[in-house]
Tab-separated table of C-alpha atoms and ligand atoms in Angstrom:
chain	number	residue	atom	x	y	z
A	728	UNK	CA	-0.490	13.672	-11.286
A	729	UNK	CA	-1.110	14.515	-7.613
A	730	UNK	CA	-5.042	14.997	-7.388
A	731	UNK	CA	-6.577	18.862	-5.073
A	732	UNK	CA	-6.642	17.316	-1.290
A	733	UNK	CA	-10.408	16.265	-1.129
A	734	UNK	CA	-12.447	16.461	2.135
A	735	UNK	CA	-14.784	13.471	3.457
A	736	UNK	CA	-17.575	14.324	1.605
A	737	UNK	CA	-16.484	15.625	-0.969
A	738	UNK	CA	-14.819	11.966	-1.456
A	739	UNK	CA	-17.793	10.309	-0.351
A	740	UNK	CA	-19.667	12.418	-3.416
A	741	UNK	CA	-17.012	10.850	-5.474
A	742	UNK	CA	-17.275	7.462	-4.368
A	743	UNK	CA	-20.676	7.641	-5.348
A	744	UNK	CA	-20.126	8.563	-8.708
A	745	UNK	CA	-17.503	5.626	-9.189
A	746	UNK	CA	-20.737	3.320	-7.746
A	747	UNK	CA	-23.282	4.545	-9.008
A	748	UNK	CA	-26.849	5.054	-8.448
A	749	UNK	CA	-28.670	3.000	-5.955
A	750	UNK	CA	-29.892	-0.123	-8.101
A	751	UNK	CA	-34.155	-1.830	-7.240
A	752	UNK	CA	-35.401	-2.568	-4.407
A	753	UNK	CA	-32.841	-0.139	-2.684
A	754	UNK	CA	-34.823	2.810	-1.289
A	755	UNK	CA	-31.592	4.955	0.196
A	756	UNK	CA	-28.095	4.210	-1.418
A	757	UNK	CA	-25.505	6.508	-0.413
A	758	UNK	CA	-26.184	9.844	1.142
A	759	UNK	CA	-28.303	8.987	4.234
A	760	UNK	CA	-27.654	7.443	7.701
A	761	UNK	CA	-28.363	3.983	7.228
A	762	UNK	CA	-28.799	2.355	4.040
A	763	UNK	CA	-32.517	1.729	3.405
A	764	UNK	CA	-33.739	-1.760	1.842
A	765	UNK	CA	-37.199	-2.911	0.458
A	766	UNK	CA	-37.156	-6.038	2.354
A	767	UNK	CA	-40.977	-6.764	1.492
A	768	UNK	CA	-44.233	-4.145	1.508
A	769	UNK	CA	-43.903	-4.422	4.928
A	770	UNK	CA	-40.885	-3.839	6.397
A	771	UNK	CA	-38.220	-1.919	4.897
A	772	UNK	CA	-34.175	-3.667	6.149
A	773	UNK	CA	-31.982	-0.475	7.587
A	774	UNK	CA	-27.946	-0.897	7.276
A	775	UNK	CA	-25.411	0.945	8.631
A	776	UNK	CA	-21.962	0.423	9.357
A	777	UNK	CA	-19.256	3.007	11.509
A	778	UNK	CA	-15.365	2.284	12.780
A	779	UNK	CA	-13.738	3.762	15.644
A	780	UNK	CA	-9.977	4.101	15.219
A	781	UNK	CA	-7.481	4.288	18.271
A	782	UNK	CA	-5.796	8.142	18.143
A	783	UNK	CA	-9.090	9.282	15.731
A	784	UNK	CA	-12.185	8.455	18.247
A	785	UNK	CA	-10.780	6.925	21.250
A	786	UNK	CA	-7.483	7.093	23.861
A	787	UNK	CA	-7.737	4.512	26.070
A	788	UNK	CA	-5.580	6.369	28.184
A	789	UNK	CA	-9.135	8.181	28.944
A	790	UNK	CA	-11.095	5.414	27.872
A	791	UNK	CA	-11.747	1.865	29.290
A	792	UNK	CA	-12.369	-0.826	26.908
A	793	UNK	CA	-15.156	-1.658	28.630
A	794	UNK	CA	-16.593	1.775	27.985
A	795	UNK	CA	-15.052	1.589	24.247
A	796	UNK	CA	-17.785	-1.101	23.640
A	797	UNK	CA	-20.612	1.184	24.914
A	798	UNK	CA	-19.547	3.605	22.705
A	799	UNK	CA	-18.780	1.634	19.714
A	800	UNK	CA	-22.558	-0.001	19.784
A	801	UNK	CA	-24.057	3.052	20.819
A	802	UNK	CA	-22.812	5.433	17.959
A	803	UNK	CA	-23.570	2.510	15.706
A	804	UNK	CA	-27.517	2.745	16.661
A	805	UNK	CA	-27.942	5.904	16.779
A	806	UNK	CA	-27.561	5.814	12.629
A	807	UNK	CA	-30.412	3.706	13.297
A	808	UNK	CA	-32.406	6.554	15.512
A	809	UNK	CA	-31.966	8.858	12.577
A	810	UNK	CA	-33.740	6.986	10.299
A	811	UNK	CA	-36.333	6.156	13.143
A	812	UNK	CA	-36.138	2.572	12.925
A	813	UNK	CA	-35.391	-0.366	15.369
A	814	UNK	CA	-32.187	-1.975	15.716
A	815	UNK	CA	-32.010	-5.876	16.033
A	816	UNK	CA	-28.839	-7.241	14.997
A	817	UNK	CA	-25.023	-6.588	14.754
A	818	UNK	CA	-21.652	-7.832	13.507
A	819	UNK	CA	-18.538	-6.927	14.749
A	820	UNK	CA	-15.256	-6.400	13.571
A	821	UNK	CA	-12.414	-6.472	15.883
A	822	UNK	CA	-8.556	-5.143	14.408
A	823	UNK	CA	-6.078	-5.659	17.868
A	824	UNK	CA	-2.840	-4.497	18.153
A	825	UNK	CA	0.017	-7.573	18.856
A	826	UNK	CA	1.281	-5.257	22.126
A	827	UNK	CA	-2.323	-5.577	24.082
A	828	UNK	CA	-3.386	-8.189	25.981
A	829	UNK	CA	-5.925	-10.455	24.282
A	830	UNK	CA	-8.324	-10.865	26.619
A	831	UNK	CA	-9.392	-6.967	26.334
A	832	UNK	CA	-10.933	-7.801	23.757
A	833	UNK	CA	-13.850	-9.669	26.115
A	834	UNK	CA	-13.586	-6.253	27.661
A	835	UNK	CA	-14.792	-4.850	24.416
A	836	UNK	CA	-17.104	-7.310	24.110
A	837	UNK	CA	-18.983	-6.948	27.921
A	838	UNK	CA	-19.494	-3.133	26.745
A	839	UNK	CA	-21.001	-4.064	23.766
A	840	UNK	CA	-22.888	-6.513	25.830
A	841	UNK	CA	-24.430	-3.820	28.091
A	842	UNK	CA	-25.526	-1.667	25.287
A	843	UNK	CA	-26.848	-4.667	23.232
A	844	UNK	CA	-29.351	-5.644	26.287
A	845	UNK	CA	-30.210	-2.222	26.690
A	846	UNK	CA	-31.958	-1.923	23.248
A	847	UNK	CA	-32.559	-5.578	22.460
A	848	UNK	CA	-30.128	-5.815	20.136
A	849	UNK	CA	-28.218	-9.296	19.319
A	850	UNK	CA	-24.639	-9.930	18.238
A	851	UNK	CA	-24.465	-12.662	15.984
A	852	UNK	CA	-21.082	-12.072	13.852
A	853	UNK	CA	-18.359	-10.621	12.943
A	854	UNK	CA	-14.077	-10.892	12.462
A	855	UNK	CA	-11.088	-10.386	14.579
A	856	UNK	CA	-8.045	-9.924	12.862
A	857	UNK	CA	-4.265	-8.580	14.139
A	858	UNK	CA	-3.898	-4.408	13.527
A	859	UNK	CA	-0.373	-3.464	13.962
A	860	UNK	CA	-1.497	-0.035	13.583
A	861	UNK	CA	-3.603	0.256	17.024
A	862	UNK	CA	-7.202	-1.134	17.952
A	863	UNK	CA	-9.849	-0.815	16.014
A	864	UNK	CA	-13.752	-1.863	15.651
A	865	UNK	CA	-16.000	-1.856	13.128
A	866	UNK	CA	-19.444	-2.536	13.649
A	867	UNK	CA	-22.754	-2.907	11.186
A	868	UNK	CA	-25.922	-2.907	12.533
A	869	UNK	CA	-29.177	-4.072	11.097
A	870	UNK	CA	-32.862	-2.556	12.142
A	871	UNK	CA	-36.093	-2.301	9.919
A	872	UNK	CA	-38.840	0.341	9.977
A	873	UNK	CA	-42.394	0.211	8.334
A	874	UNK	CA	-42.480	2.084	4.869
A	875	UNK	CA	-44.732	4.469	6.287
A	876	UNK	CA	-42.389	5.337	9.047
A	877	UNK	CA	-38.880	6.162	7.373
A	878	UNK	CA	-37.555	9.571	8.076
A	879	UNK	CA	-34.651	10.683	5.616
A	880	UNK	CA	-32.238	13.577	5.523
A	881	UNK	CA	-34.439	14.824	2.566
A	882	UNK	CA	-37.893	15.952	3.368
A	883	UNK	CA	-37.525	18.921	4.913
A	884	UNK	CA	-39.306	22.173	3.645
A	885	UNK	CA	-39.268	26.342	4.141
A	886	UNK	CA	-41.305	27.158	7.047
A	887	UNK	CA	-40.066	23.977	9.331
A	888	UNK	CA	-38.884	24.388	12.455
A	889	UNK	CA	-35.516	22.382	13.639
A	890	UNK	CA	-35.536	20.598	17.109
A	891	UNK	CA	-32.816	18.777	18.420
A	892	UNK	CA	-33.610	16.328	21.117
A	893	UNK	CA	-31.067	17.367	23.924
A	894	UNK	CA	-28.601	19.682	24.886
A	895	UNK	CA	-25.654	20.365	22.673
A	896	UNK	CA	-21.549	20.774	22.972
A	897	UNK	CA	-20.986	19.052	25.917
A	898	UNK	CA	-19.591	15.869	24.445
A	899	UNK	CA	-16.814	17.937	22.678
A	900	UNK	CA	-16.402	20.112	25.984
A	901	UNK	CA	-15.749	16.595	27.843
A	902	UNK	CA	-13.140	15.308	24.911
A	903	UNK	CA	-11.236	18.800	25.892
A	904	UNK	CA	-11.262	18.247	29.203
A	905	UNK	CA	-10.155	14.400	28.882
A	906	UNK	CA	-7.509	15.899	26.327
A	907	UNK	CA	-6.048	18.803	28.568
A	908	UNK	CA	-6.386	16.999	31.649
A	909	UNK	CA	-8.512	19.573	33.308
A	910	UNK	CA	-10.138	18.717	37.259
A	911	UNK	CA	-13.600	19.405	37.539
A	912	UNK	CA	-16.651	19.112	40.100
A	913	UNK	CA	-17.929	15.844	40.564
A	914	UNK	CA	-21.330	17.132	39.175
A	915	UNK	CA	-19.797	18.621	35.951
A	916	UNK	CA	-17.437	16.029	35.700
A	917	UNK	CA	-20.585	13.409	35.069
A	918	UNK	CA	-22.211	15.762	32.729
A	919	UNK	CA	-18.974	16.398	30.392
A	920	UNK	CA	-17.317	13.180	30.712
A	921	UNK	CA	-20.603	11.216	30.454
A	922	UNK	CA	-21.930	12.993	27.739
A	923	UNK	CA	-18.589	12.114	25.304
A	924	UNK	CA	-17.668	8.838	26.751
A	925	UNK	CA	-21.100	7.172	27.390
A	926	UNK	CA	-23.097	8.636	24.468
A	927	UNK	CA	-27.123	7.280	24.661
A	928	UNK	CA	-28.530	6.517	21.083
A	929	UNK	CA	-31.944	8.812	21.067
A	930	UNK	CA	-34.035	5.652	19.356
A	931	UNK	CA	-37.337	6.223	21.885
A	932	UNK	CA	-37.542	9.864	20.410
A	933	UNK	CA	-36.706	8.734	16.488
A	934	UNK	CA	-38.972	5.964	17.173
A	935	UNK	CA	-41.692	8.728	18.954
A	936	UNK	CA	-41.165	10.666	15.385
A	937	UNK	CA	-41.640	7.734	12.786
A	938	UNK	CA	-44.286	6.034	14.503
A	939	UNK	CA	-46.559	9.745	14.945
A	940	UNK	CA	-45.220	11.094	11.681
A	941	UNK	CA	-44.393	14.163	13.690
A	942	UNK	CA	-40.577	15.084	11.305
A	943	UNK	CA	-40.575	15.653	7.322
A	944	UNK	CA	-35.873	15.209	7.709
A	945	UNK	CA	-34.003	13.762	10.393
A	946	UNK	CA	-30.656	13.128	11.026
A	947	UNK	CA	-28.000	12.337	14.090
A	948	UNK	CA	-25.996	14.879	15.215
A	949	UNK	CA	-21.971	12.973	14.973
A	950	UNK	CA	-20.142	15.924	13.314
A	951	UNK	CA	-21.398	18.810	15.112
A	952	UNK	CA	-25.183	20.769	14.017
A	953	UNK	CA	-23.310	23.153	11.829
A	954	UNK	CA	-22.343	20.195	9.727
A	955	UNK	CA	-25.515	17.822	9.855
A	956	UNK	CA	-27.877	20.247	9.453
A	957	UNK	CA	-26.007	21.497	6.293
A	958	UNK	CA	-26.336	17.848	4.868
A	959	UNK	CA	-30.483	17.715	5.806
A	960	UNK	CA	-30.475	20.927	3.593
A	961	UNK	CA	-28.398	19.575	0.923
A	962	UNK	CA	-30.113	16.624	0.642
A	963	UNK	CA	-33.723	18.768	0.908
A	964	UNK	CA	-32.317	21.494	-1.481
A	965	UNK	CA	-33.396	23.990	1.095
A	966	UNK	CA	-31.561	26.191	3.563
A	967	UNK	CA	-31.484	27.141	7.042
A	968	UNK	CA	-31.424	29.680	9.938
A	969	UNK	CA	-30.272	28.633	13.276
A	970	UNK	CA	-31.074	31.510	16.747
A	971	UNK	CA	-27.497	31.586	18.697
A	972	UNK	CA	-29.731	32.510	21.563
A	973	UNK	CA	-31.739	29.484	20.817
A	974	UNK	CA	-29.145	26.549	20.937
A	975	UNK	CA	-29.478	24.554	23.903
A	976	UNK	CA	-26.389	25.307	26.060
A	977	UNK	CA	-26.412	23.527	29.468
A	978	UNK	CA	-25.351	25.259	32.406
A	979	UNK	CA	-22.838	22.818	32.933
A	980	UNK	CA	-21.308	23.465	29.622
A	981	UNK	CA	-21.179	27.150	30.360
A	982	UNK	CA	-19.018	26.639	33.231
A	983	UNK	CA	-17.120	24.261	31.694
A	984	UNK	CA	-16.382	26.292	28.578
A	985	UNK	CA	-15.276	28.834	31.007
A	986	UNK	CA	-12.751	26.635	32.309
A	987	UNK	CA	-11.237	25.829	28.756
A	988	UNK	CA	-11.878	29.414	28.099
A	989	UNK	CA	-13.590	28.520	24.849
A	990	UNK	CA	-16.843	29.844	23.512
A	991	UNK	CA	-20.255	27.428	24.423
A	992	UNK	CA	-22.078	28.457	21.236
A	993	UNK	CA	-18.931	27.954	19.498
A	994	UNK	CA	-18.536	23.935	20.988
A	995	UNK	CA	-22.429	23.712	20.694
A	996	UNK	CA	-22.698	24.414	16.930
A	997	UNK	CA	-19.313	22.703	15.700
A	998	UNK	CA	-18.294	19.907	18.729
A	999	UNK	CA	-19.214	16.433	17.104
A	1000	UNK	CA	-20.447	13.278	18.527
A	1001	UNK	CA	-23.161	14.840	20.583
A	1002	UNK	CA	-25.609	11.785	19.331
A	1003	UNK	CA	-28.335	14.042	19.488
A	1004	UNK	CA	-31.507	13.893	16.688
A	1005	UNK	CA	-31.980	16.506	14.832
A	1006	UNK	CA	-35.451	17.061	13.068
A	1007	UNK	CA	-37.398	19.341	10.661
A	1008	UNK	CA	-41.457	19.808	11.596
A	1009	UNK	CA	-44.209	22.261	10.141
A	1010	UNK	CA	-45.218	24.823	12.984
A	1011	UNK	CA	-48.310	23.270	13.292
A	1012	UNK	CA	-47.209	19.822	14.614
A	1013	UNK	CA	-45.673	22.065	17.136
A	1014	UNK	CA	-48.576	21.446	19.974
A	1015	UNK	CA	-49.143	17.292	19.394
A	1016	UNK	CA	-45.109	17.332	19.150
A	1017	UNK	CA	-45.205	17.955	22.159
A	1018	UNK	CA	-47.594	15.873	23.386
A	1019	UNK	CA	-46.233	12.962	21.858
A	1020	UNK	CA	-43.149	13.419	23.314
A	1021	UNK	CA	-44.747	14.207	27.074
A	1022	UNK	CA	-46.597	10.854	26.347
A	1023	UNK	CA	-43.083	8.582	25.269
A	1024	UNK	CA	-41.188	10.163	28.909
A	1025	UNK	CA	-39.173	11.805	26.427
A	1026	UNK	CA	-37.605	15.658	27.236
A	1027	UNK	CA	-39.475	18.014	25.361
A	1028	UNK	CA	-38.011	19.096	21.937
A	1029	UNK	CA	-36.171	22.141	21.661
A	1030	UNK	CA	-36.481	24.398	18.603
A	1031	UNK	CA	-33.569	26.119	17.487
A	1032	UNK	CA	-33.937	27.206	13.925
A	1033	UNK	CA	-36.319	27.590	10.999
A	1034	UNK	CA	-35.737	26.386	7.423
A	1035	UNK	CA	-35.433	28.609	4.552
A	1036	UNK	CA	-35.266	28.861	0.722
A	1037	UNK	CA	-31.831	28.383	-0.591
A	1038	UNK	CA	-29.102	26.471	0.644
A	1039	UNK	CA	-27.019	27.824	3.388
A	1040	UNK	CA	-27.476	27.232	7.223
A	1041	UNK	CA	-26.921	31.050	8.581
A	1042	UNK	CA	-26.374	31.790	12.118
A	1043	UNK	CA	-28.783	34.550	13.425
A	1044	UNK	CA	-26.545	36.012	16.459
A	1045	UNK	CA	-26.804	39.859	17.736
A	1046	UNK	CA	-24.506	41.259	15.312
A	1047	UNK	CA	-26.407	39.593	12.145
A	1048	UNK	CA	-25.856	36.713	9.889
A	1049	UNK	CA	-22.971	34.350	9.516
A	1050	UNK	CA	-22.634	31.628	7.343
A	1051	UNK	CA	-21.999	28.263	8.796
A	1052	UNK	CA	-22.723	25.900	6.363
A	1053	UNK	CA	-20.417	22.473	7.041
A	1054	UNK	CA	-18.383	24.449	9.788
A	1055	UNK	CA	-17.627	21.078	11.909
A	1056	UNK	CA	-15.774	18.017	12.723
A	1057	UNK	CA	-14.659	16.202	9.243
A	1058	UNK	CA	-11.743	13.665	8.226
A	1059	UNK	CA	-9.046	14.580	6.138
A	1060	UNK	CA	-9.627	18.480	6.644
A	1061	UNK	CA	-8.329	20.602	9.480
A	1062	UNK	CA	-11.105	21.875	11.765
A	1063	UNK	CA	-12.451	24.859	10.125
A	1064	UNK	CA	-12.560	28.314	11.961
A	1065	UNK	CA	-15.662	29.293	10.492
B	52	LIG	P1	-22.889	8.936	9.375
B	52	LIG	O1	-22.072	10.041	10.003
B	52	LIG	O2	-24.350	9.100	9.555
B	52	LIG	O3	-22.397	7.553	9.708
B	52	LIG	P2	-21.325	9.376	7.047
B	52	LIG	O4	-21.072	10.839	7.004
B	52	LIG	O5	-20.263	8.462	7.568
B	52	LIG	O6	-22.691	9.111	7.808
B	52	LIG	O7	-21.689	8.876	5.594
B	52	LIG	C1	-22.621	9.578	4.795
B	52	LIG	C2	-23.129	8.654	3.701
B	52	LIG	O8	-22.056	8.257	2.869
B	52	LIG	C3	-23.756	7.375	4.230
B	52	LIG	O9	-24.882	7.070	3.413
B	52	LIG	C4	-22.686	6.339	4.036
B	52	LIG	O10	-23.208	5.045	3.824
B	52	LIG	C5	-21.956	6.831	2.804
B	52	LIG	N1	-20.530	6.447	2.799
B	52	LIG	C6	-19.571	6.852	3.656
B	52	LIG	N2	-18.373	6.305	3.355
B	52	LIG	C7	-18.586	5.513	2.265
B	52	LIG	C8	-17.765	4.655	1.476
B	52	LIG	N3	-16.473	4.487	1.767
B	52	LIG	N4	-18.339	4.005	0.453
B	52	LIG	C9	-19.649	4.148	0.174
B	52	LIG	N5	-20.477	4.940	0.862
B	52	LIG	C10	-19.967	5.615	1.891
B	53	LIG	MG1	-25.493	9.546	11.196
């Protein structure tokens, strides 16, 4: 019997069930960013794992390999930013197609490299097999955080306000440029293009968070806010309400969005892999947020939302409410218009 088409997370829910609940000693099982282990009183072991697939996350007809290892480290710690821990080692799995050269892979590798030294991170593993069916990495990452310090996708409660750490949208405007081939200025060029292909993992601000207990929920922002937000209130059984006039919409991505003659708030709320955190915060943390942040050299925080009772994220725009809840990038489902 031919089982309904499930989504990803709807199969992810499912997977669950099949495993089961998280057994001792492991403090987050499935449903967070990283996998969360009791190492000892003192330090708790974070895990995560992500893949990027040729045709699915990268062309390398707009991509260098070289640049494909950034990315492939960088996505891979920013799970780690969104739990506010600190990343120290990595494996990585290499799948190359017979019709490449082999030495790309060092390519690869150099990337991975860069990132590595920028956050004092150290490969020390992995696999390399053949992958008929185009090039693909997988990489796992290991960090560890102080008990005290975690910050889950649960936590959050009515009366927060939600911050994101940067602008938003421009990763997914770049990907439609890249895609549709489109010429731009130099100076919007660097923003688009470098904000999809050369994504920074935010892990001085998640670190800035866990180490001032400033968030009660934080998460990365891969799939788009729409999306991740929905799964902080989910996992918080609360709901949200996000200002259109509020999101943080660069000027470059307003021209830009002109030029694809698509709508900013639209590529802001549901364009993925912006690698952004996104965090929950009572009002009154709002001041030494701030001054936490100032402190760290990070940009300030930018509110865009308040939680709510229920379990919806709305969209508060000029013409009333709209519900968004999971509008965003997900596998196995076509994009959704809402
Ligand atoms: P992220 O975007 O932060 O990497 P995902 O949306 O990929 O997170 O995954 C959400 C949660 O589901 C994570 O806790 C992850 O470990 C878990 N998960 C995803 N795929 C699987 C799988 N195939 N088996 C078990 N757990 C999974
Ligand atoms: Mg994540």
């Amino acid at each position: 019997m031919q089982s309904p088409p499930l989504g990803e997370f709807a199969l992810i829910a499912q997977l669950a069930q099949v495993f089961g609940p998280a057994p001792p000693g492991v403090v987050q099982g499935i449903g967070d960013d990283c996998a969360v282990l009791a190492l000892n009183p003192e330090q708790y072991l974070l895990w995560t794992i992500d893949s990027l697939i040729e045709g699915i996350h990268f062309d390398l007809a707009y991509m260098s390999l070289k640049q494909l290892g950034r990315k492939a480290l960088a996505v891979n710690l920013s799970d780690i930013a969104a739990m506010g821990g600190e990343p120290q080692y990595a494996l990585l799995s290499i799948g190359w197609p017979p019709d490449r050269e082999l030495n790309g892979a060092l390519e690869v590798a150099a990337g991975l490299q860069e990132i590595a030294d920028q956050y004092a991170v150290r490969l020390i593993g992995g696999d390399t097999v053949r992958s008929p069916a185009g090039l693909m990495l997988g990489l796992t990452v290991l960090g560890s955080i102080r008990p005290e310090e975690l910050l889950c996708r649960h936590g959050a409660q009515v009366g927060n306000l939600i911050y994101v750490t940067g602008p938003l949208g421009e990763a997914a405007a770049g990907l439609e440029v890249l895609r549709r081939g489109i010429a731009l200025s130099p100076e919007l060029e660097a923003t688009v293009l470098g904000a999809f292909l050369d994504p920074q993992p935010q892990l001085p601000a998640g670190r800035c968070l866990a180490q001032n207990h400033l968030a009660t929920a934080l998460i990365d922002l891969s799939d788009g806010v729409a999306s991740d937000l929905f799964h902080i209130c989910t996992r918080s059984r609360v709901g949200a309400r996000l200002h259109a006039l509020q999101m943080p919409i660069s000027a470059a991505l307003s021209q830009v969005a002109a030029r694809l003659h698509r709508d900013p708030l639209d590529l802001a709320l549901k364009g993925g892999e912006d690698y952004q955190l996104l965090f929950t915060a009572p009002p009154h943390q709002e001041s030494r947020l701030r001054q936490c942040f100032q402190a760290a050299n990070l940009p300030p925080p930018l509110a865009i939302g308040q939680i709510i009772a229920g379990d919806r994220v709305y969209l508060e725009t000029q013409e009333g409410l709209r519900d968004i809840s999971g509008a965003g990038f997900e596998h196995f489902l076509a994009p959704t218009n809402e």
